[in-house]
Tab-separated table of C-alpha atoms in Angstrom:
chain	number	residue	atom	x	y	z
A	1	MET	CA	67.181	-27.746	-205.604
A	2	LEU	CA	64.073	-27.329	-207.931
A	3	THR	CA	62.449	-30.136	-206.176
A	4	TYR	CA	62.574	-28.384	-202.734
A	5	LEU	CA	61.593	-25.031	-204.299
A	6	LEU	CA	58.558	-26.608	-205.835
A	7	PHE	CA	57.392	-28.098	-202.597
A	8	CYS	CA	58.045	-25.146	-200.501
A	9	ALA	CA	56.228	-22.892	-203.002
A	10	ALA	CA	53.352	-25.269	-203.209
A	11	LEU	CA	53.012	-25.504	-199.427
A	12	LEU	CA	53.377	-21.832	-198.794
A	13	MET	CA	51.678	-20.259	-201.661
A	14	GLY	CA	49.396	-22.966	-203.068
A	15	GLY	CA	46.805	-22.914	-200.342
A	16	ALA	CA	43.733	-21.695	-202.414
A	17	SER	CA	41.825	-23.317	-205.154
A	18	GLN	CA	40.780	-20.133	-206.919
A	19	GLY	CA	42.538	-17.326	-205.009
A	20	GLY	CA	46.216	-16.558	-205.119
A	21	ILE	CA	46.261	-16.610	-208.984
A	22	TYR	CA	49.916	-15.397	-209.212
A	23	GLY	CA	51.124	-17.919	-206.539
A	24	ASN	CA	49.455	-20.823	-208.372
A	25	ALA	CA	50.813	-19.630	-211.717
A	26	ALA	CA	54.410	-19.684	-210.282
A	27	ILE	CA	53.908	-23.005	-208.853
A	28	GLN	CA	52.514	-24.382	-212.110
A	29	MET	CA	55.526	-22.964	-214.119
A	30	MET	CA	57.974	-24.451	-211.641
A	31	ALA	CA	56.076	-27.840	-212.007
A	32	ALA	CA	56.259	-27.652	-215.772
A	33	VAL	CA	60.020	-27.066	-215.592
A	34	ALA	CA	60.278	-30.115	-213.238
A	35	ILE	CA	58.304	-32.263	-215.573
A	36	ALA	CA	60.459	-31.245	-218.564
A	37	ALA	CA	63.636	-32.140	-216.514
A	38	ALA	CA	62.156	-35.519	-215.760
A	39	LEU	CA	61.482	-36.212	-219.449
A	40	VAL	CA	65.015	-35.705	-220.412
A	41	THR	CA	66.392	-37.948	-217.640
A	42	ARG	CA	64.911	-41.384	-218.411
A	43	THR	CA	64.937	-43.989	-215.646
A	44	ASP	CA	63.340	-47.380	-214.996
A	45	ALA	CA	61.210	-45.854	-212.374
A	46	THR	CA	58.718	-44.644	-215.033
A	47	GLU	CA	58.538	-47.934	-216.890
A	48	GLY	CA	56.106	-50.814	-216.492
A	49	PRO	CA	53.406	-51.014	-213.888
A	50	PRO	CA	54.457	-47.885	-211.897
A	51	ARG	CA	53.914	-45.934	-215.024
A	52	ARG	CA	50.076	-46.567	-214.994
A	53	VAL	CA	49.271	-43.981	-212.225
A	54	LEU	CA	51.215	-41.430	-214.219
A	55	TRP	CA	49.212	-42.039	-217.256
A	56	LEU	CA	45.917	-41.727	-215.235
A	57	LEU	CA	47.002	-38.118	-214.283
A	58	ILE	CA	48.007	-37.357	-217.847
A	59	ALA	CA	44.645	-38.704	-219.098
A	60	ALA	CA	42.921	-36.355	-216.700
A	61	SER	CA	44.764	-33.372	-218.059
A	62	GLY	CA	44.085	-34.740	-221.649
A	63	LEU	CA	40.316	-34.859	-220.840
A	64	ALA	CA	40.372	-31.171	-219.955
A	65	ILE	CA	42.165	-30.268	-223.118
A	66	VAL	CA	39.659	-32.265	-225.275
A	67	GLN	CA	36.945	-30.399	-223.612
A	68	LEU	CA	38.400	-27.076	-224.987
A	69	LEU	CA	38.122	-28.245	-228.578
A	70	PRO	CA	35.466	-26.287	-230.493
A	71	LEU	CA	32.496	-28.100	-231.755
A	72	PRO	CA	30.094	-27.339	-234.639
A	73	PRO	CA	26.692	-25.848	-233.602
A	74	GLU	CA	24.882	-29.000	-234.852
A	75	ILE	CA	26.778	-31.117	-232.247
A	76	TRP	CA	27.145	-28.530	-229.375
A	77	THR	CA	23.382	-27.675	-229.313
A	78	ASN	CA	22.551	-31.322	-229.037
A	79	LEU	CA	24.753	-32.030	-226.088
A	80	PRO	CA	22.913	-32.823	-222.745
A	81	GLY	CA	22.987	-29.932	-220.281
A	82	ARG	CA	23.079	-27.092	-222.791
A	83	ARG	CA	19.449	-26.137	-222.747
A	84	LEU	CA	19.905	-23.005	-220.465
A	85	ALA	CA	23.020	-21.888	-222.352
A	86	ILE	CA	21.252	-22.195	-225.606
A	87	GLU	CA	18.244	-20.298	-224.287
A	88	THR	CA	20.513	-17.510	-222.968
A	89	LEU	CA	22.136	-17.220	-226.413
A	90	ARG	CA	18.706	-17.104	-228.112
A	91	LEU	CA	17.477	-14.305	-225.812
A	92	ALA	CA	20.607	-12.333	-226.478
A	93	GLY	CA	20.214	-12.785	-230.213
A	94	ILE	CA	23.407	-14.681	-230.561
A	95	ALA	CA	23.811	-17.643	-232.978
A	96	PRO	CA	25.412	-20.599	-231.118
A	97	GLY	CA	28.233	-20.935	-233.720
A	98	TRP	CA	31.337	-23.064	-232.982
A	99	ARG	CA	31.843	-23.371	-229.284
A	100	PRO	CA	34.068	-25.425	-226.892
A	101	PHE	CA	32.548	-28.499	-225.290
A	102	SER	CA	33.065	-27.044	-221.834
A	103	LEU	CA	30.494	-24.430	-220.576
A	104	ALA	CA	33.462	-22.670	-218.752
A	105	PRO	CA	36.508	-22.952	-221.048
A	106	ALA	CA	38.708	-20.678	-218.879
A	107	ALA	CA	37.967	-22.875	-215.782
A	108	THR	CA	38.590	-25.990	-217.701
A	109	LEU	CA	42.033	-24.766	-218.858
A	110	GLY	CA	42.720	-23.878	-215.296
A	111	ALA	CA	41.749	-27.385	-214.224
A	112	ALA	CA	44.351	-28.919	-216.647
A	113	LEU	CA	47.072	-26.591	-215.504
A	114	ALA	CA	46.249	-27.234	-211.887
A	115	LEU	CA	47.261	-30.867	-212.386
A	116	LEU	CA	50.873	-29.955	-213.279
A	117	PRO	CA	52.139	-29.690	-209.631
A	118	ALA	CA	50.617	-33.155	-208.825
A	119	ILE	CA	52.164	-34.612	-211.878
A	120	ALA	CA	55.565	-33.213	-211.087
A	121	ALA	CA	55.405	-34.447	-207.547
A	122	LEU	CA	54.334	-37.860	-208.772
A	123	LEU	CA	57.512	-38.068	-210.867
A	124	ILE	CA	59.625	-36.908	-207.957
A	125	GLY	CA	58.137	-39.611	-205.690
A	126	MET	CA	58.884	-42.277	-208.417
A	127	ARG	CA	62.477	-41.158	-209.244
A	128	ALA	CA	64.060	-39.239	-206.395
A	129	PRO	CA	66.751	-40.834	-204.216
A	130	ARG	CA	65.406	-42.166	-200.962
A	131	GLN	CA	67.309	-39.664	-198.889
A	132	GLN	CA	65.644	-36.808	-200.742
A	133	LEU	CA	62.241	-38.375	-200.081
A	134	ILE	CA	63.037	-38.522	-196.364
A	135	ALA	CA	64.006	-34.816	-196.579
A	136	LEU	CA	60.774	-33.913	-198.291
A	137	TYR	CA	58.815	-35.715	-195.455
A	138	ALA	CA	60.710	-33.538	-193.070
A	139	THR	CA	60.014	-30.412	-195.134
A	140	ILE	CA	56.189	-31.250	-195.152
A	141	THR	CA	56.256	-31.758	-191.392
A	142	ALA	CA	58.069	-28.432	-190.757
A	143	ILE	CA	55.854	-26.401	-192.970
A	144	MET	CA	52.790	-27.953	-191.244
A	145	MET	CA	54.230	-26.609	-187.895
A	146	LEU	CA	54.829	-23.187	-189.421
A	147	SER	CA	51.284	-23.151	-190.795
A	148	VAL	CA	49.878	-24.062	-187.451
A	149	MET	CA	51.789	-21.311	-185.727
A	150	LEU	CA	50.553	-18.811	-188.320
A	151	GLY	CA	47.023	-20.180	-187.807
A	152	LEU	CA	47.153	-19.734	-184.116
A	153	THR	CA	48.479	-16.176	-184.478
A	154	GLN	CA	45.662	-15.441	-186.942
A	155	ARG	CA	43.033	-16.597	-184.562
A	156	ALA	CA	44.519	-14.717	-181.679
A	157	THR	CA	44.630	-11.415	-183.676
A	158	GLY	CA	40.916	-11.567	-184.544
A	159	LEU	CA	38.588	-11.149	-187.580
A	160	ASP	CA	40.543	-8.179	-188.930
A	161	SER	CA	43.914	-9.700	-188.718
A	162	ALA	CA	46.300	-8.658	-191.521
A	163	LEU	CA	47.858	-12.168	-191.299
A	164	TYR	CA	45.097	-13.854	-193.438
A	165	LEU	CA	46.717	-14.349	-196.779
A	166	TYR	CA	43.654	-14.536	-198.976
A	167	ALA	CA	40.632	-12.142	-199.423
A	168	VAL	CA	38.126	-14.966	-199.378
A	169	THR	CA	38.930	-17.056	-196.374
A	170	ASN	CA	37.597	-18.458	-193.117
A	171	ARG	CA	38.248	-15.370	-190.864
A	172	GLY	CA	38.152	-16.090	-187.138
A	173	LEU	CA	39.556	-19.546	-187.644
A	174	ALA	CA	43.125	-20.816	-187.981
A	175	VAL	CA	43.811	-21.306	-191.807
A	176	GLY	CA	47.619	-20.905	-191.832
A	177	PHE	CA	48.917	-20.712	-195.359
A	178	PHE	CA	45.533	-21.902	-196.718
A	179	ALA	CA	42.346	-20.067	-197.615
A	180	ASN	CA	40.143	-22.733	-196.192
A	181	SER	CA	40.531	-23.977	-192.588
A	182	ASN	CA	39.462	-27.466	-193.586
A	183	HIS	CA	42.546	-27.714	-195.765
A	184	LEU	CA	44.822	-26.836	-192.969
A	185	ALA	CA	43.178	-29.572	-191.001
A	186	THR	CA	44.024	-31.938	-193.891
A	187	LEU	CA	47.641	-31.003	-193.782
A	188	CYS	CA	47.764	-31.506	-190.011
A	189	ALA	CA	46.177	-34.929	-190.296
A	190	LEU	CA	48.360	-36.212	-193.002
A	191	SER	CA	51.457	-34.864	-191.317
A	192	ILE	CA	51.123	-37.429	-188.414
A	193	PRO	CA	51.894	-40.476	-190.599
A	194	ILE	CA	54.503	-38.530	-192.587
A	195	ALA	CA	56.363	-37.503	-189.398
A	196	THR	CA	56.170	-41.059	-188.206
A	197	ALA	CA	57.625	-42.533	-191.401
A	198	TRP	CA	60.383	-39.796	-191.353
A	199	LEU	CA	61.439	-40.939	-187.887
A	200	VAL	CA	61.429	-44.567	-188.691
A	201	ALA	CA	63.438	-44.006	-191.900
A	202	ARG	CA	66.003	-41.609	-190.373
A	203	ARG	CA	67.024	-44.241	-187.884
A	204	GLY	CA	68.971	-45.758	-190.638
A	205	GLY	CA	71.566	-43.056	-190.090
A	206	GLY	CA	72.602	-44.513	-186.631
A	207	ARG	CA	70.456	-42.155	-184.560
A	208	THR	CA	69.202	-43.373	-181.319
A	209	ASN	CA	65.620	-44.102	-180.239
A	210	GLY	CA	65.515	-40.679	-178.487
A	211	ALA	CA	64.684	-39.355	-181.957
A	212	TRP	CA	61.107	-40.625	-181.203
A	213	LEU	CA	60.749	-37.909	-178.648
A	214	LEU	CA	60.401	-35.527	-181.686
A	215	LEU	CA	57.129	-37.195	-182.586
A	216	VAL	CA	55.293	-35.962	-179.458
A	217	PRO	CA	55.572	-32.192	-180.189
A	218	ILE	CA	54.911	-32.854	-183.872
A	219	VAL	CA	51.663	-34.689	-183.088
A	220	LEU	CA	50.664	-32.032	-180.560
A	221	PHE	CA	51.192	-29.273	-183.140
A	222	ALA	CA	49.063	-31.271	-185.609
A	223	LEU	CA	46.295	-31.857	-183.138
A	224	LEU	CA	46.365	-28.308	-181.975
A	225	GLY	CA	46.097	-27.127	-185.410
A	226	VAL	CA	43.096	-29.259	-186.138
A	227	ALA	CA	41.436	-28.057	-182.936
A	228	PHE	CA	41.835	-24.395	-183.988
A	229	THR	CA	40.456	-24.914	-187.446
A	230	SER	CA	37.208	-26.225	-185.924
A	231	SER	CA	37.101	-28.838	-188.718
A	232	ILE	CA	34.937	-31.877	-187.840
A	233	ALA	CA	36.367	-33.831	-190.816
A	234	GLY	CA	39.886	-32.913	-189.697
A	235	LEU	CA	39.241	-34.269	-186.247
A	236	GLY	CA	38.149	-37.701	-187.611
A	237	LEU	CA	40.966	-37.832	-190.176
A	238	SER	CA	43.525	-36.890	-187.538
A	239	LEU	CA	42.405	-39.929	-185.514
A	240	ILE	CA	43.320	-42.071	-188.610
A	241	GLY	CA	46.664	-40.476	-188.374
A	242	LEU	CA	47.086	-41.381	-184.750
A	243	VAL	CA	46.185	-44.978	-185.501
A	244	SER	CA	48.792	-45.036	-188.210
A	245	ILE	CA	51.598	-44.285	-185.790
A	246	TYR	CA	51.089	-47.813	-184.383
A	247	ALA	CA	50.595	-49.349	-187.825
A	248	ILE	CA	53.699	-47.764	-189.365
A	249	SER	CA	56.054	-48.244	-186.226
A	250	ARG	CA	54.804	-50.738	-183.660
A	251	TRP	CA	54.997	-53.861	-185.783
A	252	ARG	CA	58.742	-53.249	-186.345
A	253	ARG	CA	59.186	-54.203	-182.706
A	254	GLY	CA	57.546	-57.614	-183.015
A	255	ALA	CA	53.877	-57.052	-183.773
A	256	SER	CA	52.312	-58.568	-186.884
A	257	LYS	CA	52.516	-56.350	-189.984
A	258	ARG	CA	49.206	-57.680	-191.328
A	259	GLY	CA	47.653	-57.280	-187.952
A	260	ALA	CA	48.693	-53.695	-187.977
A	261	PHE	CA	47.214	-53.191	-191.510
A	262	ALA	CA	44.007	-54.744	-190.394
A	263	ILE	CA	43.813	-52.386	-187.455
A	264	LEU	CA	44.517	-49.427	-189.665
A	265	ALA	CA	42.038	-50.507	-192.305
A	266	ILE	CA	39.172	-50.984	-189.844
A	267	ALA	CA	39.938	-47.740	-188.008
A	268	ALA	CA	39.993	-45.832	-191.342
A	269	ALA	CA	36.633	-47.430	-192.468
A	270	VAL	CA	34.939	-46.666	-189.231
A	271	LEU	CA	36.371	-43.150	-188.878
A	272	GLY	CA	35.771	-42.435	-192.525
A	273	ALA	CA	32.174	-43.392	-192.288
A	274	GLY	CA	31.838	-41.193	-189.197
A	275	VAL	CA	33.543	-38.254	-191.028
A	276	VAL	CA	31.085	-38.503	-193.916
A	277	LEU	CA	28.024	-38.907	-191.658
A	278	VAL	CA	28.829	-35.980	-189.342
A	279	ALA	CA	30.330	-33.581	-191.945
A	280	SER	CA	27.358	-34.162	-194.365
A	281	GLN	CA	25.069	-32.767	-191.646
A	282	THR	CA	27.081	-29.632	-191.315
A	283	GLY	CA	27.055	-26.546	-193.508
A	284	GLY	CA	28.791	-26.419	-196.885
A	285	ALA	CA	29.488	-23.040	-198.283
A	286	GLY	CA	27.411	-21.354	-195.602
A	287	GLY	CA	24.058	-19.633	-195.696
A	288	ASP	CA	20.553	-20.844	-196.195
A	289	GLY	CA	20.203	-23.790	-198.603
A	290	MET	CA	24.110	-24.290	-198.621
A	291	GLY	CA	24.296	-27.364	-196.424
A	292	ARG	CA	26.318	-30.145	-197.933
A	293	LEU	CA	23.250	-32.456	-198.435
A	294	VAL	CA	21.557	-29.694	-200.392
A	295	LEU	CA	24.719	-28.994	-202.475
A	296	TRP	CA	24.903	-32.715	-203.220
A	297	GLU	CA	21.303	-33.255	-204.163
A	298	ARG	CA	21.485	-30.265	-206.571
A	299	THR	CA	24.782	-31.485	-207.959
A	300	LEU	CA	23.370	-34.836	-208.644
A	301	ARG	CA	20.455	-33.274	-210.550
A	302	ALA	CA	22.891	-31.290	-212.646
A	303	ILE	CA	24.986	-34.573	-213.339
A	304	GLY	CA	21.723	-36.264	-214.397
A	305	ASP	CA	20.934	-33.505	-216.809
A	306	SER	CA	24.335	-33.407	-218.404
A	307	ALA	CA	25.033	-37.109	-218.521
A	308	PRO	CA	26.939	-38.859	-220.000
A	309	TRP	CA	29.500	-36.269	-221.053
A	310	GLY	CA	29.416	-33.588	-218.368
A	311	THR	CA	29.582	-29.841	-218.576
A	312	GLY	CA	33.440	-29.253	-218.547
A	313	LEU	CA	35.922	-29.764	-215.792
A	314	GLY	CA	35.921	-26.770	-213.458
A	315	SER	CA	32.533	-25.578	-214.535
A	316	PHE	CA	30.635	-26.211	-211.261
A	317	ALA	CA	30.487	-22.473	-210.284
A	318	VAL	CA	28.971	-21.664	-213.728
A	319	VAL	CA	26.483	-24.525	-213.853
A	320	TYR	CA	25.322	-24.769	-210.155
A	321	PRO	CA	23.418	-21.449	-209.982
A	322	ALA	CA	20.777	-22.847	-212.467
A	323	TYR	CA	19.747	-25.352	-209.861
A	324	GLU	CA	19.390	-22.943	-206.881
A	325	ASN	CA	16.043	-21.681	-205.636
A	326	PRO	CA	15.848	-18.031	-206.732
A	327	MET	CA	13.745	-17.265	-203.687
A	328	THR	CA	16.530	-18.171	-201.268
A	329	VAL	CA	19.571	-16.915	-203.121
A	330	THR	CA	21.688	-14.520	-201.109
A	331	ASN	CA	25.161	-12.938	-201.531
A	332	VAL	CA	26.686	-16.162	-200.385
A	333	PHE	CA	27.577	-18.482	-203.327
A	334	ALA	CA	28.765	-22.096	-203.802
A	335	ASN	CA	32.146	-22.218	-205.567
A	336	HIS	CA	32.424	-25.987	-205.053
A	337	ALA	CA	30.146	-28.951	-204.367
A	338	HIS	CA	32.030	-29.915	-201.191
A	339	ASN	CA	32.240	-33.460	-202.695
A	340	ASP	CA	34.993	-33.589	-205.227
A	341	TYR	CA	33.829	-36.876	-206.658
A	342	LEU	CA	30.440	-35.452	-207.543
A	343	GLU	CA	32.028	-32.198	-208.811
A	344	THR	CA	34.434	-34.069	-211.050
A	345	LEU	CA	31.626	-36.307	-212.265
A	346	LEU	CA	29.602	-33.177	-213.219
A	347	GLY	CA	32.525	-31.704	-215.075
A	348	GLY	CA	33.854	-34.825	-216.738
A	349	GLY	CA	30.957	-37.232	-217.119
A	350	ALA	CA	31.467	-40.814	-217.917
A	351	PRO	CA	35.129	-40.371	-218.985
A	352	ALA	CA	35.890	-38.943	-215.536
A	353	LEU	CA	34.114	-41.741	-213.845
A	354	ILE	CA	36.237	-44.260	-215.708
A	355	LEU	CA	39.434	-42.517	-214.693
A	356	MET	CA	38.263	-42.297	-210.964
A	357	LEU	CA	37.471	-46.009	-210.961
A	358	ALA	CA	40.715	-46.918	-212.604
A	359	PHE	CA	42.646	-44.874	-209.965
A	360	ALA	CA	40.643	-46.505	-207.217
A	361	TYR	CA	41.645	-49.879	-208.545
A	362	TRP	CA	45.307	-48.766	-208.778
A	363	TRP	CA	45.318	-47.395	-205.318
A	364	MET	CA	43.596	-50.411	-203.613
A	365	ARG	CA	45.903	-52.959	-205.282
A	366	THR	CA	49.044	-50.901	-204.584
A	367	THR	CA	48.052	-50.266	-201.019
A	368	ILE	CA	47.429	-53.979	-200.292
A	369	GLY	CA	50.729	-54.732	-201.959
A	370	VAL	CA	52.581	-52.315	-199.769
A	371	TRP	CA	51.205	-53.631	-196.562
A	372	THR	CA	51.340	-57.349	-197.346
A	373	ALA	CA	54.807	-57.441	-198.884
A	374	PRO	CA	57.477	-59.359	-197.150
A	375	VAL	CA	59.725	-56.240	-197.009
A	376	ARG	CA	59.053	-53.048	-194.995
A	377	ASP	CA	59.016	-49.473	-196.253
A	378	ALA	CA	57.881	-46.749	-193.859
A	379	LEU	CA	57.711	-44.110	-196.475
A	380	ALA	CA	55.372	-46.235	-198.712
A	381	GLU	CA	53.278	-47.204	-195.749
A	382	ALA	CA	52.849	-43.632	-194.674
A	383	ALA	CA	52.055	-42.749	-198.276
A	384	THR	CA	49.102	-45.138	-198.303
A	385	VAL	CA	47.703	-43.545	-195.146
A	386	VAL	CA	48.207	-39.982	-196.457
A	387	THR	CA	46.488	-40.805	-199.677
A	388	ALA	CA	43.626	-42.466	-197.777
A	389	ILE	CA	43.164	-39.346	-195.629
A	390	VAL	CA	43.003	-37.056	-198.587
A	391	LEU	CA	40.584	-39.360	-200.513
A	392	LEU	CA	38.317	-39.553	-197.466
A	393	HIS	CA	38.285	-35.799	-197.117
A	394	GLU	CA	37.402	-35.423	-200.779
A	395	ILE	CA	33.994	-36.956	-199.919
A	396	VAL	CA	33.050	-33.800	-197.944
A	397	ASP	CA	35.388	-31.235	-199.279
A	398	TYR	CA	37.941	-30.452	-202.053
A	399	PRO	CA	41.590	-30.378	-200.673
A	400	LEU	CA	43.006	-31.724	-203.929
A	401	ARG	CA	41.997	-28.500	-205.711
A	402	THR	CA	44.841	-26.790	-203.777
A	403	ALA	CA	48.358	-27.044	-204.942
A	404	ALA	CA	49.529	-27.582	-201.473
A	405	ILE	CA	47.660	-30.810	-200.937
A	406	GLY	CA	48.057	-31.798	-204.575
A	407	VAL	CA	51.759	-31.934	-204.357
A	408	VAL	CA	51.752	-34.058	-201.271
A	409	PHE	CA	49.218	-36.400	-202.668
A	410	GLY	CA	51.211	-36.683	-205.984
A	411	LEU	CA	54.443	-37.378	-203.972
A	412	CYS	CA	52.894	-40.111	-202.048
A	413	CYS	CA	51.333	-41.778	-205.108
A	414	GLY	CA	54.787	-41.735	-206.662
A	415	ILE	CA	56.355	-43.290	-203.597
A	416	MET	CA	53.678	-45.983	-203.565
A	417	ALA	CA	54.452	-46.755	-207.171
A	418	ARG	CA	58.186	-47.020	-206.750
A	419	PRO	CA	59.345	-50.469	-207.952
A	420	ASN	CA	61.898	-50.898	-205.194
A	421	ARG	CA	60.948	-51.426	-201.565
A	422	VAL	CA	63.482	-50.797	-198.826
A	423	THR	CA	63.540	-52.853	-195.614
A	424	GLU	CA	63.679	-50.418	-192.689
A	425	PRO	CA	66.508	-51.044	-190.073
A	426	ARG	CA	65.456	-53.050	-187.037
A	427	ASP	CA	65.859	-51.659	-183.568
A	428	ASN	CA	69.358	-53.135	-183.391
A	429	GLY	CA	70.337	-50.739	-186.215
A	430	SER	CA	70.925	-53.415	-188.945
A	431	ASP	CA	70.172	-52.203	-192.331
A	432	THR	CA	68.915	-54.995	-194.550
A	433	ARG	CA	67.523	-54.341	-197.993
A	434	ALA	CA	65.198	-56.006	-200.347
A	435	SER	CA	63.318	-55.211	-203.442
A	436	ARG	CA	59.865	-55.985	-204.733
A	437	HIS	CA	58.028	-55.014	-207.914
A	438	VAL	CA	54.595	-53.634	-207.344
A	439	SER	CA	52.106	-54.585	-209.998
A	440	ALA	CA	48.999	-52.556	-210.413
């Protein structure tokens, strides 16, 4: 029951990275309880190679905690990227004293707590019974459709609609249960492979192929949602989702599995490159000087000034204004870099870069292992597509900073890391099973 409560709460109340403080706090508390419950029920699913991705997430939280440790003034004042802070203290007549490494300690603590839902979802993906995972895929699909219906109603009722859930949001666009329309587009795009895998897996219960008729309205809902978000990145990512329908299901009727993987990989690479190219030319936070290319250029300068240790996870909104042109500053502000890799590198420095590279290595090896294994597991295959969609969107946005996308991503990483792979039933209804150990 706690598992479903966590996912429903995250998908319904965790749609903002900074807004909705009480909703996010409730989600984090439920995640902490879920993690505690997992710790007292030891299973083989968290031993060996699958455990490595869990340690990566724990290390990310640990990095944030370390950045909260106070440092003596002799060290703190000599850290790169502290010049403006030191000058501000001097003008105010305040001695530096012992200070946390992070330039935004409260935001850094928030970044550590924000990882709790993803860690809990990762453990669920690793350890939950297969039928529960199928039910979670169905839950994600259903809430996506609810979110799209809410988004369409928001758009139909205008800018002043009372249906927008957050004060800072994209009014006039469909946002559903999110604050940012791009993140609803992310949910819509990743729901396509999730719904496909759900229908493939549920055939094991003896259901007829007529169940595939359910996929048509689900996909239409997802595409309609993307259209009304006006998200360029969402459009490209939804095309990856559409290609994945073939990759996840078609080869089960005789097509080559590796051929399907090759088609999906090529499509993802081409569409991903197009998403980055087009989205990078569009606005970021809005307003003059807030285009993505401008945001990225200034963020890179901040990274260079604070290398190799960074400024503290979550500190972007505090650090970035120092790199703006004071002659063009308006009441519009940048709360994120609209490239989560650059923003994480700014906050975490070289340690964050090492963690990102380690995760990329794990993800690539595990994805190849899922698609080239002699056994077939629709849930794991869909999980690779879902994580790819989110990782691509992270280049031009920050969906993982919402609990809603974070729990889906964590769940899929956990499913990818499961040591047992299940052969999906063939069209004749046979239910053969096999197991494989994924090494990463």
